[in-house]
Short mmCIF file of C-alpha atoms and ligand atoms in Angstrom, two decimals:
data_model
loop_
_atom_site.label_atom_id
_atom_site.label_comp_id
_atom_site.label_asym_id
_atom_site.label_seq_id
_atom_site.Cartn_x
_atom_site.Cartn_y
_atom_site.Cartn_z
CA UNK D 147 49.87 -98.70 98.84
CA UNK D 148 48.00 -98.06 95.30
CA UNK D 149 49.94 -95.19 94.54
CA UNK D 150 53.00 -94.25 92.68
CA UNK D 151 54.45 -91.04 92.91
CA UNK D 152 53.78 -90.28 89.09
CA UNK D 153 50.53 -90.34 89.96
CA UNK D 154 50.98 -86.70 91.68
CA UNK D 155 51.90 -85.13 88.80
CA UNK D 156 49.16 -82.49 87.86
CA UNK D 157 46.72 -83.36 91.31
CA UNK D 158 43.57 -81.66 90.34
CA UNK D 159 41.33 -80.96 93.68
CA UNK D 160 37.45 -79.66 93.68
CA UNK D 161 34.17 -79.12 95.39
CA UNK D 162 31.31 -78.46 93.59
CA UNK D 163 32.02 -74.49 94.95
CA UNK D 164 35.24 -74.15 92.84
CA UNK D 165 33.60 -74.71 89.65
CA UNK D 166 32.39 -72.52 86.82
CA UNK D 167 30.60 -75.06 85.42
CA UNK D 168 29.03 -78.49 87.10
CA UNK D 169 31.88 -80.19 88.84
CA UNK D 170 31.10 -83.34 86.75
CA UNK D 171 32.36 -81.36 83.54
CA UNK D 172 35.27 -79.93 85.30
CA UNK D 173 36.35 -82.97 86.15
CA UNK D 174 36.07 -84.64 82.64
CA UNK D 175 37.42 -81.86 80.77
CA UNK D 176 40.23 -81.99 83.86
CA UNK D 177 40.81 -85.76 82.76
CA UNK D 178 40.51 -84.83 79.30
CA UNK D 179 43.48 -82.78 79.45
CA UNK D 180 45.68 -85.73 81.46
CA UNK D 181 45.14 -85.15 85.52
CA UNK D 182 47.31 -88.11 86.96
CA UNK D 183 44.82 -87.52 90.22
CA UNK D 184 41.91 -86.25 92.10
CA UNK D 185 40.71 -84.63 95.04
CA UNK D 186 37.05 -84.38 95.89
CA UNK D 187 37.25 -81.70 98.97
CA UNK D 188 33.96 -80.67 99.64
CA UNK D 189 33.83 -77.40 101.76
CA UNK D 190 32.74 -73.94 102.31
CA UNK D 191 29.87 -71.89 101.29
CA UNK D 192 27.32 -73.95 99.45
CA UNK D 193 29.05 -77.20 99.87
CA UNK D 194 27.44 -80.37 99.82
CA UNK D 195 26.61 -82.54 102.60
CA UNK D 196 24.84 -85.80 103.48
CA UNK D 197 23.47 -87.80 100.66
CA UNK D 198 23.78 -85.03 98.10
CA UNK D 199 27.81 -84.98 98.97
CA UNK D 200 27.60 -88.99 98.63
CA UNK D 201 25.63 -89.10 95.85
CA UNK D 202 28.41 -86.04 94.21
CA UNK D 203 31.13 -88.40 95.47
CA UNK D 204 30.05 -91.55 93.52
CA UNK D 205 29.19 -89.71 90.25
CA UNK D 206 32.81 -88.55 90.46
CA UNK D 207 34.55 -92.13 91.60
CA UNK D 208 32.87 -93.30 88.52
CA UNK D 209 34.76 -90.55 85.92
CA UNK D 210 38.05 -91.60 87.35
CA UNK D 211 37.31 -95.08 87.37
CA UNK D 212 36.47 -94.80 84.18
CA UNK D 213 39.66 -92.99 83.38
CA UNK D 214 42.21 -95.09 85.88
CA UNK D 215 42.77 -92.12 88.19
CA UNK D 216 43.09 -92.29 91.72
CA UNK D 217 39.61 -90.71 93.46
CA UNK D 218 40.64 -89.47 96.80
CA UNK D 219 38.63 -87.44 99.93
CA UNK D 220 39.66 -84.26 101.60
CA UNK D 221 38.97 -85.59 105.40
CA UNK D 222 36.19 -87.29 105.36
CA UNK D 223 36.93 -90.73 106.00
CA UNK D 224 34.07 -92.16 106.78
CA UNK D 225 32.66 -91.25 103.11
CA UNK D 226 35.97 -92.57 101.68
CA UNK D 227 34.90 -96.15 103.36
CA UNK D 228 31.47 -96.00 102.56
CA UNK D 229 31.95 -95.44 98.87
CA UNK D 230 35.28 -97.37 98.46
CA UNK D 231 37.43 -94.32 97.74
CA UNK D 232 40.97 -94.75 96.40
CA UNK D 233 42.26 -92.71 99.50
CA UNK D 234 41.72 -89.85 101.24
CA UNK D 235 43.61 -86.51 102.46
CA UNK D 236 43.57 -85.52 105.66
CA UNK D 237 44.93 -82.58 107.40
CA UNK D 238 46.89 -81.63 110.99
CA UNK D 239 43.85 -81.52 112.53
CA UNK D 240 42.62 -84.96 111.99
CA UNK D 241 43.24 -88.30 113.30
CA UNK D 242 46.69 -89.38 112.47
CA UNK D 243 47.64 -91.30 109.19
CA UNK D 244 48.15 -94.46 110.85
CA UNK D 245 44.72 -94.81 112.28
CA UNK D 246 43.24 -93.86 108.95
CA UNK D 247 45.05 -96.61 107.08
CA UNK D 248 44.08 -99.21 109.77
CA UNK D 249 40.46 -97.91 108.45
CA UNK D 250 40.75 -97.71 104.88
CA UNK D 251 41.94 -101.07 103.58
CA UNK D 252 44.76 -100.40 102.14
CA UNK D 253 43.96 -97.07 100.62
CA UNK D 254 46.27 -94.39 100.03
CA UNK D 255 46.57 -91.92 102.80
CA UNK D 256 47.80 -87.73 102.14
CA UNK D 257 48.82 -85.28 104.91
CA UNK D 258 49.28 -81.61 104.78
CA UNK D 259 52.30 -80.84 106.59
CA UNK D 260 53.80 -77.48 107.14
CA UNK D 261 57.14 -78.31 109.58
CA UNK D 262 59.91 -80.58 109.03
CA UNK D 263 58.70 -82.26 112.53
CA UNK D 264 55.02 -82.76 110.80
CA UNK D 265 56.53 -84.34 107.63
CA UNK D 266 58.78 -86.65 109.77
CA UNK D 267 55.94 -87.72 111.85
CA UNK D 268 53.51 -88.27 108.72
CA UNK D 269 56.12 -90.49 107.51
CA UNK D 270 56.41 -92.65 110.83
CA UNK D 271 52.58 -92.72 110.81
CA UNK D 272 52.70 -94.90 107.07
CA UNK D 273 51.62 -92.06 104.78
CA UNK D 274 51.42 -92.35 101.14
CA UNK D 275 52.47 -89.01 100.32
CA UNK D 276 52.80 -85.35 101.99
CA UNK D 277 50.71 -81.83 100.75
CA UNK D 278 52.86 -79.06 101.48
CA UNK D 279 51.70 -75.20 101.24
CA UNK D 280 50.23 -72.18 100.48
CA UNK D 281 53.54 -72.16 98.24
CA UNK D 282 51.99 -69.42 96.75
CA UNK D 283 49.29 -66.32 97.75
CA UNK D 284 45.76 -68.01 97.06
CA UNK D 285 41.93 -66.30 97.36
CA UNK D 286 41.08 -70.15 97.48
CA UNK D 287 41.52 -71.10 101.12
CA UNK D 288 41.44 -68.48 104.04
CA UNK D 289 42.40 -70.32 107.18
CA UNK D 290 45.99 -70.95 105.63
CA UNK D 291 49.55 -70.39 107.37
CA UNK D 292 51.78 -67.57 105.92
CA UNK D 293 52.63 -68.38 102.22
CA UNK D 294 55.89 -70.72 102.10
CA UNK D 295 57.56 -71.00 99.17
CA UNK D 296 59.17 -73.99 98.36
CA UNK D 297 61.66 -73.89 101.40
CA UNK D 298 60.15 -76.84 102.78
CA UNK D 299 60.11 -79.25 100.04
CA UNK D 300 63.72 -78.02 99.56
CA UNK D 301 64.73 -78.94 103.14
CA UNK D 302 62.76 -82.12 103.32
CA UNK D 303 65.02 -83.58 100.01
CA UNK D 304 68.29 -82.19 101.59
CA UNK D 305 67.34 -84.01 104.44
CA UNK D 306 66.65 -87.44 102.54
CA UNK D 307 63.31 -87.66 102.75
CA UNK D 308 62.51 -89.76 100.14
CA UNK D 309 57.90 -89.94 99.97
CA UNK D 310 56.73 -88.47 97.49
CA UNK D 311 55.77 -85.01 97.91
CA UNK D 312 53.06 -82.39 96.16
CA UNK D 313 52.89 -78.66 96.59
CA UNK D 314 49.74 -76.84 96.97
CA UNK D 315 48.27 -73.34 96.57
CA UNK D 316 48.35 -70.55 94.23
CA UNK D 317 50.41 -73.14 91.47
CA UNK D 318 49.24 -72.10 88.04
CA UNK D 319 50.74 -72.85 84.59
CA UNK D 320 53.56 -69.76 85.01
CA UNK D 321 54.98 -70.73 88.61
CA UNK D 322 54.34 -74.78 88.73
CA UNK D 323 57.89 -75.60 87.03
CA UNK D 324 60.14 -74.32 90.97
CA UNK D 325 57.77 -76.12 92.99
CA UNK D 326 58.95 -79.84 90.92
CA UNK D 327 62.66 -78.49 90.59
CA UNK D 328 62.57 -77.60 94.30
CA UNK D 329 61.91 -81.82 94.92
CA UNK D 330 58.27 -82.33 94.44
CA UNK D 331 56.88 -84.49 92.44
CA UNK D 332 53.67 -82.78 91.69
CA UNK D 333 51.43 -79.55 91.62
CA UNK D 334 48.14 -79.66 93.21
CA UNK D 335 45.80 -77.03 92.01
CA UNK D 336 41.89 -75.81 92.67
CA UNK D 337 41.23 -72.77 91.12
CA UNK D 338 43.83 -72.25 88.19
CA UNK D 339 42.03 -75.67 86.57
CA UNK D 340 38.78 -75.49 87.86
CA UNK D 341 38.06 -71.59 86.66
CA UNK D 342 40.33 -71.70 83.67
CA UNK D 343 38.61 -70.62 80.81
CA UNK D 344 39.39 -73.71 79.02
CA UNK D 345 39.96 -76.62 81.50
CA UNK D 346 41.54 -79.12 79.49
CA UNK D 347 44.09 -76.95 77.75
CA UNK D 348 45.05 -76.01 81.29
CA UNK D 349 46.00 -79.41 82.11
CA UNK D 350 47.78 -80.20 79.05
CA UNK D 351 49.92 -76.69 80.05
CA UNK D 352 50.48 -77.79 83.47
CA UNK D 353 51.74 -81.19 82.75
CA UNK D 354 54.18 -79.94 80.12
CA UNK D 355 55.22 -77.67 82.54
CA UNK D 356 55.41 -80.07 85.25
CA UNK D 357 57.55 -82.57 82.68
CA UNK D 358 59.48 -79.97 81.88
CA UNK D 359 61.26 -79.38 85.20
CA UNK D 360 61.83 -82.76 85.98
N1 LIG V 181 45.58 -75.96 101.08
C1 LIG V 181 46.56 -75.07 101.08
S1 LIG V 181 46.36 -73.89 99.91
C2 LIG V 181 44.91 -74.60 99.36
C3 LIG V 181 44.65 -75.72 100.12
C4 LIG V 181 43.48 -76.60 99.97
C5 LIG V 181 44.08 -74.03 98.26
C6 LIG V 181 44.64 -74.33 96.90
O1 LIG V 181 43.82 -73.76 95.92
P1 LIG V 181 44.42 -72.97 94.67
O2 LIG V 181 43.20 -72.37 93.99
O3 LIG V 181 45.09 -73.97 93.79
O4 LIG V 181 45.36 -71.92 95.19
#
């Protein structure tokens, strides 16, 4: 694994729909500011696909490269092999995390979970780390569960699971600081980075907020 759970720290996540401005400035003024990560999750209205989404994908590999940040795909693994992606994220309704990792060389490999059962079998399958949420209400994915609140990170540390662990949805610089002293080690975050007014200032908030409840 290529990962250390540091790296989750302030996850930044983005399709070229989430952002104000081209994603390529997003992301550098996300880097700018300190992301430890990133997410290229290409989906919904407008999204790339094909060779425009590849050709997105390897403009963006190169900024983190660049910047010694892991570049990891929402669910598309056979982009993430193609383009030699850090890792990729996949959901419930994907193949399992062992069968990616058999695929991607080593890579690191993310699951959303949402049940203590889906957590403990992420874990058996080899993954890197678990995504665990809507922790809080977001506008930026429809097809969520109920919002969760930190109960599940919560339960998974009283239980000793040990791999590292991000939260996900709705997490902005005001409510990031429960979600790390619930247990996780990091915030993952769309829309209050990618639409902040001033991107990298957001980043530098989030982090200090994120170090500060550690
Ligand atoms: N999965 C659960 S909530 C969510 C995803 C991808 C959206 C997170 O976006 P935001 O804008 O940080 O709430």
């Amino acid at each position: 694994m290529l990962m250390n759970r540091e790296q989750l720290a302030v996850y930044f996540i983005a399709g070229t729909p989430n952002c104000k401005q081209s994603i390529e400035e997003t992301l550098q003024a996300a880097i700018d500011g300190g992301i430890t990560m990133f997410q290229f999750r290409e989906k919904g209205k407008d999204a790339l696909a094909g060779s425009a989404k590849k050709e997105q994908a390897v403009r963006l590999q190169a900024l983190c490269r660049e910047a010694n940040i892991p570049f990891i795909i929402n669910d598309d693994i056979e982009l993430a092999v193609e383009i030699g992606a850090d890792g990729v994220h996949i959901g419930q309704e994907d193949e399992a995390a062992s069968s990616v990792r058999g695929k991607i060389n080593g890579g690191i490999v993310g699951v959303s979970v949402h049940t203590m059962d889906e957590a403990k079998k992420a874990i058996a399958d080899g993954a890197d780390y678990v995504g665990t949420g809507p922790i809080y209400q977001t506008g930026t994915k429809t097809d969520t569960g109920p919002v969760a609140g930190t109960a599940l990170i919560k339960t998974m540390r009283a239980q000793n699971l040990t791999i590292p662990i991000v939260g996900i949805g709705g997490i902005t610089i005001d409510n990031a600081a429960p979600v790390i002293a619930a247990g996780a080690d990091g915030v993952s975050i769309i829309s209050a980075i990618s639409y902040a007014d001033d991107v990298k200032q957001a980043v530098v908030e989030l982090q200090a907020a994120v170090e500060s409840s550690n």
